[in-house]
Structures are given as structure tokens and as C-alpha cells.
Coordinates of C-alpha atoms in Angstrom, one line a residue:
M2 CA 2.6 3.8 22.1
L3 CA 0.2 6.7 21.5
V4 CA 1.5 9.4 23.7
H5 CA -0.5 12.4 22.4
L6 CA -3.8 13.2 20.6
H7 CA -4.7 16.6 19.3
V8 CA -8.2 17.2 17.7
K9 CA -9.5 20.4 16.4
N10 CA -12.8 21.4 14.8
L11 CA -14.2 17.9 14.6
A12 CA -18.0 17.6 15.2
L13 CA -18.5 18.8 18.8
I14 CA -14.8 19.0 19.5
E15 CA -13.6 22.6 19.2
E16 CA -10.1 21.7 20.3
A17 CA -8.9 18.9 22.5
E18 CA -5.4 17.7 23.5
V19 CA -4.6 14.7 25.7
D20 CA -1.5 12.9 26.7
F21 CA -1.9 9.1 27.3
E22 CA 0.1 6.9 29.6
E23 CA 1.4 3.3 29.5
G24 CA -0.9 0.6 30.5
L25 CA -4.7 0.9 30.7
N26 CA -6.1 4.3 29.8
I27 CA -9.9 4.6 30.4
L28 CA -12.2 7.1 28.8
T29 CA -15.6 7.6 30.4
G30 CA -18.5 10.1 30.2
E31 CA -22.2 10.5 29.7
T32 CA -23.9 9.0 26.7
G33 CA -23.6 11.4 23.8
A34 CA -20.7 13.3 25.3
G35 CA -18.5 12.5 22.3
K36 CA -16.4 9.5 23.5
S37 CA -16.6 7.7 20.2
I38 CA -15.9 10.9 18.3
L39 CA -12.6 11.2 20.1
I40 CA -11.6 7.6 19.3
G41 CA -13.1 8.0 15.8
S42 CA -10.7 10.9 15.2
V43 CA -7.8 8.3 15.5
N44 CA -9.5 6.3 12.8
L45 CA -9.7 9.4 10.6
A46 CA -6.1 10.2 11.1
L47 CA -5.2 6.7 10.0
G48 CA -7.1 7.0 6.7
Q49 CA -10.8 6.5 7.4
K50 CA -13.1 8.5 5.1
M51 CA -14.9 11.6 6.6
S52 CA -18.0 13.4 5.5
R53 CA -18.1 17.2 5.3
E54 CA -20.7 17.3 8.1
M55 CA -18.0 16.2 10.5
I56 CA -16.2 19.6 10.2
R57 CA -17.4 21.7 13.1
E58 CA -20.0 24.3 12.1
G59 CA -18.4 27.6 11.3
A60 CA -14.9 26.2 10.9
D61 CA -13.0 26.0 7.6
Y62 CA -11.1 22.8 8.4
A63 CA -10.8 19.9 10.9
Y64 CA -7.4 18.6 12.1
V65 CA -6.2 15.4 13.9
E66 CA -2.7 14.7 15.1
L67 CA -1.3 11.5 16.6
V68 CA 2.1 11.3 18.3
F69 CA 3.5 7.8 18.8
Q70 CA 6.6 6.8 20.7
V71 CA 7.8 3.5 19.2
N72 CA 10.1 0.7 20.4
P73 CA 13.3 -0.3 18.5
D74 CA 11.6 -3.3 16.9
T75 CA 8.7 -1.2 15.5
E76 CA 11.2 1.5 14.5
E77 CA 13.1 -1.0 12.3
K78 CA 9.9 -2.2 10.7
L79 CA 8.9 1.4 9.9
K80 CA 12.2 2.0 8.3
K81 CA 11.6 -0.8 5.9
L82 CA 8.4 1.1 4.9
E83 CA 10.5 4.2 4.4
V84 CA 9.2 5.9 7.6
F85 CA 12.0 7.2 9.8
P86 CA 11.1 8.0 13.4
E87 CA 12.8 11.0 14.9
E88 CA 14.1 10.3 18.4
G89 CA 11.7 7.3 18.4
Q90 CA 8.7 9.4 17.5
V91 CA 6.2 9.2 14.6
I92 CA 3.8 12.1 14.1
I93 CA 0.8 11.4 11.9
S94 CA -1.5 14.3 11.0
R95 CA -4.5 14.8 8.7
R96 CA -6.2 18.1 7.8
F97 CA -9.6 18.1 6.3
T98 CA -11.4 20.8 4.3
E99 CA -14.7 20.6 2.4
N100 CA -12.9 19.5 -0.8
R101 CA -9.9 17.4 0.3
S102 CA -7.7 16.1 3.0
I103 CA -3.9 16.3 3.5
S104 CA -2.0 13.6 5.4
K105 CA 1.5 13.9 6.8
I106 CA 4.0 11.6 8.5
N107 CA 6.7 13.5 10.4
G108 CA 5.9 16.7 8.5
E109 CA 6.1 15.1 5.0
T110 CA 3.0 14.9 2.9
T111 CA 1.9 11.3 2.2
T112 CA -1.1 9.4 0.8
V113 CA -3.8 7.8 2.9
S114 CA -2.6 4.4 1.7
G115 CA 0.9 5.3 2.9
I116 CA -0.5 5.9 6.4
R117 CA -2.6 2.7 6.3
K118 CA 0.5 0.7 5.6
I119 CA 2.2 1.7 8.9
S120 CA -1.0 1.9 11.0
E121 CA -1.0 -1.9 11.7
L122 CA 2.4 -1.5 13.3
L123 CA 1.3 1.2 15.6
L124 CA -2.2 0.3 16.9
D125 CA -5.1 -2.1 16.7
I126 CA -8.6 -0.6 17.0
H127 CA -11.4 -2.9 18.2
G128 CA -14.7 -1.1 17.6
Q129 CA -18.1 -1.7 18.9
H130 CA -19.1 -4.0 16.0
E131 CA -15.8 -5.7 15.2
H132 CA -16.7 -8.7 17.3
Q133 CA -19.3 -9.5 14.6
S134 CA -16.3 -10.4 12.3
L135 CA -15.9 -13.5 14.6
L136 CA -18.9 -15.0 12.8
Y137 CA -16.9 -15.3 9.6
A138 CA -14.7 -18.3 8.8
D139 CA -12.0 -16.1 7.2
K140 CA -11.6 -14.1 10.5
Q141 CA -11.5 -17.4 12.5
M142 CA -8.7 -18.6 10.2
E143 CA -6.9 -15.4 10.6
I144 CA -7.1 -15.7 14.4
L145 CA -5.8 -19.3 14.4
D146 CA -2.9 -18.4 12.1
A147 CA -2.0 -15.4 14.3
Y148 CA -2.0 -17.6 17.4
G149 CA 0.3 -20.2 15.8
Q150 CA 2.3 -17.7 13.7
A151 CA 5.7 -18.9 14.7
E152 CA 5.2 -22.2 12.9
I153 CA 2.2 -21.7 10.7
E154 CA 3.5 -18.7 8.9
N155 CA 6.4 -20.7 7.4
E156 CA 4.1 -23.4 6.0
K157 CA 1.7 -20.7 4.8
Q158 CA 4.4 -19.1 2.8
K159 CA 5.4 -22.4 1.1
V160 CA 1.7 -23.0 0.2
K161 CA 1.3 -19.5 -1.1
E162 CA 4.4 -19.8 -3.4
L163 CA 3.3 -23.2 -4.7
Y164 CA -0.2 -22.0 -5.3
K165 CA 1.1 -19.1 -7.4
E166 CA 3.0 -21.5 -9.6
Y167 CA 0.1 -23.9 -9.7
R168 CA -2.3 -21.1 -10.8
S169 CA 0.1 -19.9 -13.4
I170 CA 0.4 -23.4 -15.0
K171 CA -3.3 -23.9 -14.8
Q172 CA -4.1 -20.5 -16.5
E173 CA -1.6 -21.3 -19.3
L174 CA -3.2 -24.8 -19.7
E175 CA -6.6 -23.2 -20.0
S176 CA -5.4 -21.1 -22.9
Y177 CA -4.8 -24.4 -24.8
Q178 CA -8.5 -25.2 -24.9
L179 CA -8.8 -24.5 -28.6
D180 CA -10.3 -26.5 -31.3
E181 CA -8.3 -27.4 -34.5
E182 CA -9.9 -24.7 -36.6
Q183 CA -9.2 -22.0 -34.0
R184 CA -5.7 -23.1 -33.7
R185 CA -5.1 -23.1 -37.5
R186 CA -6.6 -19.5 -37.8
E187 CA -4.3 -18.4 -34.9
I188 CA -1.2 -20.0 -36.6
N189 CA -2.0 -18.3 -39.9
F190 CA -2.4 -14.9 -38.3
L191 CA 0.8 -15.2 -36.3
E192 CA 2.7 -16.4 -39.4
Y193 CA 1.4 -13.5 -41.4
E194 CA 2.5 -10.9 -38.8
I195 CA 6.0 -12.5 -38.3
Q196 CA 6.5 -12.7 -42.1
E197 CA 5.5 -9.1 -42.6
I198 CA 8.1 -8.0 -40.0
E199 CA 10.8 -10.3 -41.4
D200 CA 10.2 -9.1 -45.0
A201 CA 10.8 -5.5 -43.9
Q202 CA 14.4 -6.4 -42.9
L203 CA 14.4 -3.7 -40.3
K204 CA 17.6 -2.4 -38.8
D205 CA 18.1 -0.7 -35.4
G206 CA 18.2 3.1 -35.9
E207 CA 17.5 3.2 -39.6
D208 CA 14.2 5.1 -39.1
E209 CA 16.1 8.0 -37.5
E210 CA 18.7 8.0 -40.3
L211 CA 16.0 7.9 -43.0
S212 CA 14.0 10.6 -41.3
S213 CA 17.1 12.8 -41.2
S214 CA 17.8 12.2 -44.9
Y215 CA 14.1 12.7 -45.8
R216 CA 14.0 16.1 -44.1
K217 CA 17.3 17.1 -45.9
L218 CA 16.0 16.1 -49.3
L219 CA 12.5 17.5 -48.7
N220 CA 14.1 20.9 -48.0
G221 CA 16.8 20.6 -50.6
K222 CA 15.9 23.7 -52.6
K223 CA 15.8 25.9 -49.6
I224 CA 19.1 24.5 -48.3
T225 CA 20.9 25.3 -51.6
E226 CA 19.4 28.8 -52.0
N227 CA 20.1 29.9 -48.5
L228 CA 23.6 28.4 -48.3
G229 CA 24.4 30.1 -51.7
E230 CA 23.4 33.4 -50.2
V231 CA 25.5 32.7 -47.1
Y232 CA 28.5 31.9 -49.3
R233 CA 28.1 35.2 -51.2
F234 CA 27.8 37.2 -48.0
T235 CA 31.0 35.6 -46.5
G236 CA 32.9 35.1 -49.8
Y237 CA 35.7 37.1 -51.5
E238 CA 33.9 38.6 -54.4
E239 CA 31.1 40.6 -52.7
G240 CA 31.2 39.2 -49.1
G241 CA 32.9 39.5 -45.8
A242 CA 36.1 37.5 -46.7
G243 CA 37.1 40.1 -49.3
Q244 CA 36.5 43.0 -46.9
I245 CA 38.5 41.3 -44.1
S246 CA 41.3 40.6 -46.6
R247 CA 41.5 44.3 -47.5
A248 CA 41.3 45.3 -43.9
L249 CA 44.3 43.0 -43.1
Q250 CA 46.4 44.6 -45.9
K251 CA 45.7 48.1 -44.4
L252 CA 46.4 46.9 -40.8
S253 CA 49.7 45.1 -41.8
Q254 CA 51.1 48.4 -43.0
I255 CA 50.7 50.0 -39.5
A256 CA 51.0 47.0 -37.1
S257 CA 54.7 47.5 -36.5
F258 CA 54.2 51.0 -35.2
D259 CA 52.4 49.9 -32.0
E260 CA 52.3 46.7 -29.9
N261 CA 48.5 47.1 -29.5
L262 CA 48.1 47.3 -33.2
E263 CA 50.0 44.0 -33.5
G264 CA 47.4 42.4 -31.2
L265 CA 44.5 43.7 -33.4
F266 CA 46.3 42.3 -36.5
S267 CA 46.7 38.9 -34.9
S268 CA 43.0 38.7 -34.0
L269 CA 41.9 39.8 -37.5
T270 CA 44.2 37.2 -39.0
D271 CA 42.4 34.5 -36.9
V272 CA 39.0 35.8 -38.1
D273 CA 40.3 35.7 -41.7
S274 CA 41.5 32.1 -41.3
L275 CA 38.2 30.9 -39.7
L276 CA 36.2 32.6 -42.5
N277 CA 38.4 30.9 -45.1
D278 CA 37.7 27.5 -43.5
F279 CA 34.0 28.2 -43.3
N280 CA 33.9 29.1 -47.0
R281 CA 35.8 26.0 -48.1
E282 CA 33.4 23.8 -46.1
A283 CA 30.3 25.6 -47.5
S284 CA 31.6 25.4 -51.0
S285 CA 32.3 21.7 -50.5
Y286 CA 28.8 21.0 -49.1
M287 CA 27.2 22.8 -52.1
A288 CA 29.3 20.9 -54.6
E289 CA 28.4 17.5 -53.0
F290 CA 24.8 18.2 -52.3
T291 CA 22.5 17.0 -55.0
F292 CA 18.7 16.3 -55.0
S293 CA 17.8 12.9 -56.4
E294 CA 14.1 12.3 -57.2
E295 CA 14.7 8.6 -57.2
E296 CA 16.5 8.6 -53.8
F297 CA 13.8 10.8 -52.3
F298 CA 11.1 8.4 -53.5
E299 CA 13.0 5.3 -52.1
I300 CA 13.4 6.9 -48.7
E301 CA 9.8 8.0 -48.6
K302 CA 8.7 4.5 -49.6
R303 CA 10.9 2.9 -46.9
L304 CA 9.6 5.3 -44.2
D305 CA 6.0 4.4 -45.2
I306 CA 6.8 0.7 -44.6
I307 CA 8.4 1.4 -41.2
N308 CA 5.7 3.7 -40.1
G309 CA 3.1 1.2 -41.1
L310 CA 4.7 -1.5 -39.0
K311 CA 5.0 1.0 -36.1
A312 CA 1.3 1.6 -36.3
K313 CA 0.6 -2.1 -36.0
Y314 CA 3.3 -3.5 -33.7
G315 CA 5.1 -0.8 -31.7
H316 CA 6.2 2.8 -31.5
T317 CA 9.9 2.0 -32.1
I318 CA 11.8 -0.6 -34.2
Q319 CA 12.9 -2.2 -30.9
E320 CA 9.3 -2.6 -29.9
I321 CA 8.5 -4.2 -33.2
F322 CA 11.4 -6.7 -32.6
D323 CA 10.0 -7.4 -29.2
Y324 CA 6.5 -8.0 -30.6
Q325 CA 7.9 -10.3 -33.2
A326 CA 9.7 -12.3 -30.5
E327 CA 6.4 -12.6 -28.5
Q328 CA 4.5 -13.8 -31.6
E329 CA 7.2 -16.3 -32.5
E330 CA 7.0 -17.7 -29.0
K331 CA 3.2 -18.0 -29.3
L332 CA 3.6 -19.6 -32.8
E333 CA 6.1 -22.1 -31.4
K334 CA 3.6 -23.2 -28.7
L335 CA 0.8 -23.6 -31.2
L336 CA 3.0 -25.5 -33.7
N337 CA 3.9 -27.8 -30.8
F338 CA 0.4 -27.7 -29.4
E339 CA -0.1 -31.3 -28.3
E340 CA 3.4 -31.7 -27.1
R341 CA 3.3 -28.5 -25.1
K342 CA -0.2 -29.3 -23.7
E343 CA 0.9 -32.7 -22.5
K344 CA 4.0 -31.2 -20.9
L345 CA 1.8 -28.6 -19.1
E346 CA -0.6 -31.3 -17.9
R347 CA 2.3 -33.2 -16.4
Q348 CA 3.6 -30.1 -14.8
W349 CA 0.2 -29.2 -13.5
K350 CA -0.4 -32.7 -12.0
E351 CA 3.1 -32.6 -10.4
K352 CA 2.5 -29.2 -9.0
E353 CA -0.9 -30.2 -7.7
E354 CA 0.5 -33.2 -6.0
E355 CA 3.3 -31.0 -4.4
L356 CA 0.7 -28.4 -3.4
S357 CA -1.5 -31.1 -1.9
K358 CA 1.3 -32.5 0.2
T359 CA 2.4 -29.0 1.4
S360 CA -1.2 -28.0 2.2
A361 CA -1.5 -31.3 4.2
V362 CA 1.5 -30.3 6.3
L363 CA -0.1 -26.8 6.8
T364 CA -3.3 -28.5 7.9
K365 CA -1.4 -30.7 10.4
V366 CA 0.4 -27.7 11.9
R367 CA -2.9 -25.7 12.1
K368 CA -4.6 -28.6 13.9
K369 CA -1.8 -28.8 16.4
W370 CA -2.1 -25.1 17.2
A371 CA -5.9 -25.3 17.0
K372 CA -5.9 -27.8 19.8
Q373 CA -3.9 -25.5 22.0
L374 CA -6.0 -22.4 21.0
Q375 CA -9.3 -24.0 21.8
E376 CA -8.0 -25.1 25.2
Q377 CA -6.7 -21.6 25.9
I378 CA -10.0 -20.0 24.7
I379 CA -12.0 -22.2 27.1
L380 CA -9.8 -21.1 30.0
G381 CA -10.1 -17.5 28.9
L382 CA -13.9 -17.8 28.6
Q383 CA -14.2 -19.4 32.0
D384 CA -12.3 -16.4 33.3
L385 CA -14.9 -14.2 31.7
N386 CA -17.8 -16.0 33.5
F387 CA -18.6 -18.6 30.8
L388 CA -18.9 -21.3 33.6
N389 CA -20.0 -24.3 31.5
V390 CA -18.5 -23.5 28.1
S391 CA -17.4 -26.0 25.5
F392 CA -15.4 -24.7 22.5
E393 CA -14.0 -26.5 19.5
I394 CA -12.3 -25.6 16.2
S395 CA -13.5 -27.8 13.4
F396 CA -11.7 -28.4 10.1
E397 CA -13.2 -29.1 6.7
E398 CA -11.5 -29.5 3.4
R399 CA -12.3 -27.0 0.6
E400 CA -13.1 -28.3 -2.8
K401 CA -10.3 -26.2 -4.4
F402 CA -6.9 -25.0 -3.4
T403 CA -6.4 -21.4 -2.3
A404 CA -3.3 -19.4 -1.4
L405 CA -4.1 -20.4 2.2
G406 CA -4.3 -24.1 1.6
K407 CA -7.5 -26.2 1.6
D408 CA -8.6 -25.6 5.2
Q409 CA -12.0 -24.3 6.1
I410 CA -12.3 -23.9 9.8
H411 CA -15.3 -23.0 12.1
F412 CA -15.4 -21.9 15.7
L413 CA -18.0 -24.0 17.5
I414 CA -19.4 -23.3 21.0
S415 CA -21.8 -24.4 23.6
T416 CA -22.5 -22.2 26.6
N417 CA -25.0 -24.5 28.4
P418 CA -24.4 -28.0 29.8
G419 CA -25.7 -30.8 27.7
E420 CA -25.9 -28.8 24.5
T421 CA -23.8 -29.8 21.4
V422 CA -21.4 -27.3 20.1
K423 CA -22.7 -25.2 17.2
E424 CA -21.4 -22.4 15.0
L425 CA -21.1 -19.0 16.8
S426 CA -23.8 -17.4 14.7
K427 CA -26.3 -19.9 15.9
V428 CA -25.6 -19.7 19.6
V429 CA -24.1 -16.5 21.0
S430 CA -25.5 -13.0 21.7
G431 CA -23.7 -9.7 21.0
G432 CA -22.4 -9.5 24.6
E433 CA -21.1 -13.1 24.4
L434 CA -19.3 -12.3 21.2
S435 CA -17.6 -9.4 22.8
R436 CA -16.3 -11.6 25.6
I437 CA -15.1 -14.2 23.2
M438 CA -13.2 -11.6 21.2
L439 CA -11.7 -10.2 24.4
A440 CA -10.6 -13.7 25.4
I441 CA -8.9 -14.1 22.0
K442 CA -7.4 -10.6 22.1
T443 CA -5.9 -11.5 25.5
L444 CA -4.4 -14.7 24.1
L445 CA -2.9 -12.9 21.1
A446 CA -1.6 -10.0 23.2
D447 CA 1.6 -11.9 24.0
K448 CA 2.2 -12.7 20.3
D449 CA 1.0 -9.3 19.0
C450 CA 3.9 -6.7 18.6
T451 CA 1.4 -3.9 18.2
E452 CA 2.0 -1.6 21.1
T453 CA -1.4 0.1 21.4
L454 CA -4.8 -1.5 21.5
I455 CA -8.0 0.5 21.4
F456 CA -11.3 -1.0 22.7
D457 CA -14.4 1.1 21.9
E458 CA -17.2 -0.1 24.2
I459 CA -16.3 -3.8 24.1
D460 CA -18.3 -4.1 27.3
T461 CA -21.6 -3.9 25.4
G462 CA -24.3 -6.3 26.8
I463 CA -22.4 -7.4 30.0
S464 CA -22.8 -6.5 33.7
G465 CA -22.3 -7.8 37.3
R466 CA -19.7 -10.5 37.9
T467 CA -19.0 -10.8 34.1
A468 CA -18.1 -7.1 34.1
Q469 CA -15.6 -7.7 36.8
K470 CA -14.0 -10.6 34.9
V471 CA -13.8 -8.4 31.8
A472 CA -12.2 -5.6 33.8
E473 CA -9.5 -8.0 35.1
K474 CA -8.9 -9.2 31.6
M475 CA -8.5 -5.6 30.3
A476 CA -6.0 -4.9 33.1
L477 CA -4.1 -8.0 32.2
I478 CA -3.7 -6.9 28.6
G479 CA -2.7 -3.4 29.9
E480 CA 0.3 -4.9 31.6
K481 CA 2.0 -5.7 28.2
H482 CA 0.3 -3.2 25.9
Q483 CA -0.9 0.4 26.0
V484 CA -4.7 0.1 26.1
L485 CA -7.2 2.8 25.4
C486 CA -10.7 1.8 26.4
I487 CA -14.1 3.6 26.2
T488 CA -16.4 2.0 28.8
H489 CA -19.6 2.5 30.7
L490 CA -18.7 -0.1 33.3
P491 CA -17.3 1.1 36.6
Q492 CA -15.6 -2.3 37.2
I493 CA -13.4 -1.6 34.1
A494 CA -12.9 2.1 34.8
A495 CA -11.6 1.2 38.3
Q496 CA -8.7 -0.6 36.7
A497 CA -7.4 2.5 35.0
A498 CA -3.8 3.6 35.1
G499 CA -5.0 6.8 33.5
H500 CA -8.6 7.9 33.8
Y501 CA -10.0 10.5 31.4
I502 CA -13.5 12.0 31.4
I503 CA -15.2 13.3 28.2
E504 CA -17.8 16.0 28.9
K505 CA -20.2 18.0 26.7
Q506 CA -20.5 21.6 27.8
V507 CA -22.0 24.9 26.6
K508 CA -19.6 27.7 26.0
N509 CA -20.6 31.1 24.6
G510 CA -23.8 29.6 23.4
E511 CA -22.1 26.7 21.6
T512 CA -21.9 23.0 22.6
V513 CA -18.4 21.6 22.8
T514 CA -16.9 18.3 23.9
E515 CA -13.8 18.4 26.1
I516 CA -11.5 15.8 27.7
F517 CA -9.8 16.0 31.1
R518 CA -7.4 13.8 33.0
L519 CA -8.8 12.8 36.4
N520 CA -6.8 12.7 39.6
E521 CA -7.4 10.0 42.1
E522 CA -10.3 11.7 43.9
K523 CA -12.0 12.8 40.7
S524 CA -11.7 9.3 39.4
V525 CA -13.5 8.0 42.4
E526 CA -16.3 10.6 41.9
E527 CA -16.6 9.5 38.2
L528 CA -16.9 5.8 39.3
A529 CA -19.6 6.9 41.8
R530 CA -21.5 8.6 38.9
M531 CA -21.2 5.4 36.9
L532 CA -22.4 3.3 39.9
G533 CA -25.2 5.6 41.2
G534 CA -26.5 7.5 38.3
A535 CA -28.1 10.9 39.0
E536 CA -27.8 10.8 42.8
I537 CA -24.4 10.2 44.3
T538 CA -24.6 9.4 48.0
N539 CA -21.8 8.9 50.5
A540 CA -22.5 5.2 50.3
V541 CA -22.0 5.2 46.6
L542 CA -18.8 7.2 47.0
Q543 CA -17.6 4.7 49.5
N544 CA -18.4 1.8 47.2
A545 CA -16.5 3.6 44.4
R546 CA -13.5 4.1 46.6
E547 CA -13.5 0.4 47.7
M548 CA -13.8 -0.6 44.0
K549 CA -10.7 1.5 43.2
D550 CA -8.8 0.1 46.2
L551 CA -9.7 -3.5 45.2
A552 CA -8.4 -2.9 41.7
Q553 CA -5.1 -1.6 43.1
Q554 CA -4.8 -4.6 45.3
Q555 CA -5.4 -7.0 42.3
K556 CA -2.7 -5.1 40.4
N557 CA -0.2 -5.4 43.2
T558 CA -0.9 -9.1 43.5
R559 CA -0.3 -9.6 39.7
V560 CA 3.0 -7.7 40.0
K561 CA 4.2 -10.0 42.8

């Protein structure tokens, strides 16, 4: 769960730190106080883009840090993504300047995409407008598959793998849509390339050997002149070997007079021996080295052929061989065009039939879970004050296969007696969509391993008894997850395990947003503000206190 949030120099927030609790954490405050900025900072830490204007005026940077305490299951999943919690903690931070941002996980610099990969394991943020995604069929399918994940996921994986094979065969088959003239031109071109490589009779490593010989012959004159000079400098006539030989004669006459002189004589003898060996090898090299114009021309010609092939087919001889193999495979397919095409068509039909059967099994499993889901959604909606609701999940078959099968589903609803069910987009308001999404989130809470859920003003467009029902639902989710919820409704705020107020204040002539944890009495006062507006009377305070007590009684009843 999210145990700590630290924000610095972000919009109106100069610096704010807050520790969150298990269960339902409520954030309240006046409109414009900066509640959404605080939750938005979580999104920024997890990879959302930020404009330069979000950095607090006068500051050089903005900073957000999240500290998560994860359970053992989440810890194992994180390790598979090469993130290793320390004592069960994961610390995500992101620092923003005008030109760039730097993200870190447990102190190690990472990419934004790296953080996004792990964010799904840590929390789920339901923003003010996310419920609009319910209007899209893909989102509805995602919800159904999540609800029946235990059984659906297995069948989905089978369909996905078969679809990949099916698409591969189909794409190859599409490449066979050539007329006879195109095929003949392609065959001729492939035969030319293959023959050109074969005619060269290349050998592994010969280019390196030839290049070495070419450099040697190209610099033949310089080699012979310089080596001749070296031989003279080290030889016996004018060079060092003669001088050392004479030095040895002189040293041999006195070596027996002193042990130290014998050591010098031995060392100089070794030098003389090494120089003799060197001169023999140099003499031998000069005797054997000859420059052949014909050999030089042949090597140059061969290198031209090899380099020409490299320019066309690959940077190395091995790459040329690989290219030849690829072209031979293409040629074989074209020479056996009809036979290969017929084989592919058979494979495609067989795979299509297999995919059709597997997709049908997936549809059957989905329909089984869809029946359960629609029944549970109806119950959930009734709990949220949809008193006469009808809800159905309809299935249609797509024209073409997809990696998810052939199912196209639609959520259909009727909120009034006697009306036929229709697609959500044609019936419900924004407030009703929020409640439907909340009912779904409640259903998925038991199946969702994400520890922390964030709701940013999900109560939009609701009030009265409906608000009370929504509050009870939020508290129910909070029993199995950590929930952070921004709300304007006192009914929801009364259910808080931890209540925080976000206030906008003026300090030293500057406007700043701050967050405070409220004790029991201050929480009652905040509820009273939410209930009574500008004037808070004793009656309003009493009402707020009763609302808080009632929430506690409901919690105690649920625990029993």
C-alpha cells in the first residue's frame, strides 16, 4: 500500500508530506484548494507528462516521492520485473526541471516506461473522467475478462497463440499473390544473385588473409629498405652485433677476476645470443621476401570481387553466406510456387478451423461469466440506489478474428421500469456512469491484487440517499484494499479510517496548499463544513457527529 507521499514545488504545493493508513483514506477541502493536484502528483511520479508551468513559481525543480509497503505476492511479481523491494518497501521518485525529469526506483535511476511497468502492481487510479471509458466496448470486454479471469485467461491465451500462428500463415499466403510475369522476374533476379555469390567461391576468413597480404605487398619497398637498415644497425660488419662481440672478448679476459664481472659476462652473452637469433631471422625474411607484380594484381582483383559482394549483400563473408541462404529459400518457394501455395492454403484453413473452435470455447466461457457478472452488477447497482434497474451483457460475433477471439460485447441498461435495455451511451448520465463503475470496481476488488485504489471525485453528480449508498460501497472496498478518495460528500468522508484536509493558505505573501491529518473532533468539524457550508451551527455539528457515529456502527456491524 501507499504509506507515504512527499511533494515539493508542484503548482501551489511548496512542500507537503503525508502518511496514509490502511483502509479508507479520505481527502477533503474547499474547491480549488489543490486536492486533485495532490493526487495528480501520484500520476506524475508514475510517468504522466508534466508541463513546465506545473513547477512552482520561483523554484528550480519539482519533486514527488511515493513510498509503498508491498505484500509478499506483489514483491515476487516485482522481482520478475527486476525490482527488488528493500524490507518490503518500494520508493519511487521523480524530479522535474524545465528541461527534463529523472525517475528513480529505490534510489536507482530508471526510465518512465520502467516505472509504468510496475505501477499496475502497486495502485489503480480512477480519475474523474475514467468512468467514460465504460462507454467503449473494449473496456467492457476488459471488465468481463477481469471478472472471469480464473477461467477466461487460460482460454484467451490459447486463442492469442493460435491467432499469432494464423496471422503468420495468412501474411505469408498474401505474399504469394503474384502474377506469372512478376514471379518469373523475381526468380531471375534471385538466380542472378545466388549465382554471383556462388561464382565467387568465397571462403571464410579469406578477406582478412588477402587484406594482410595486400598491405604487405603494397608496402614491399618500404619493408625491404627499412629491414635492410635494421640488419646493418644490428649486424656484424657495422652494427651492434660486431660491437657486442668485441665487448665480450674484452669482458672474457677479466671476468675470472671478480664474481660480479662473471654476472655481467653472462648477461652480455645472452644479449649476443638474442641478437644473433634476430639477425638470422631478419636475414631469412629478406631472402624469402619478394615482390610479385602478378601476385599483387591477383590479390587486388580478388579483393575487388569480395568488396563488391560485401557492398551488395553483407559487411562480412558470413553475412554474404546468410544472405545467399535467404535468397535460396525464397527461390525454392517460388520454384515450387503452386505446391507451396496450396500447402499454405491447407494450413491456413486448418488453423482457421482450429482458431474458430478455440474462439467458440472462449465465447462459451465468457458467456458463462457474463451471466454471473450481470447478476452481480444488478445487485451492486441496487445497492447504489438504482431501484428498478435492468442490466444485460450482449454478445455479437465480429467479422474477423482478433487476438481476443471473435466476441464483441455491449453493456446494456435500463434504469426505468418498462423501458428496454439500451447501450450505456444512450441512457445514462455522468453520475450514473460513476455509480456503475463503482459497482464494477467493488465486484473486481476481491479479484484485484492491486493493493491501493485511488478514486478522484467519483461522487460527481450524486447526492442524498445515493450518496449514502456510495459511501457504504467505498467503505466495503476499503476493508480489502487501501483506498484514497477525494470527495465532496460528507456521507463518504464520514466512513474514513484516515481523514485528511487540503487547504489553501497565504504565507509570506504567497499562496500555498497544505495537507493535514484530522483527529476525530477536527474530522467532525470538517464534516459539518461539508454539510452546512459557510455557517456551521451546533445543529450542523451534531448532525456531523451523528453521521460519524453511524458510519462507525456500520463498520462494527460489517466486522461482526
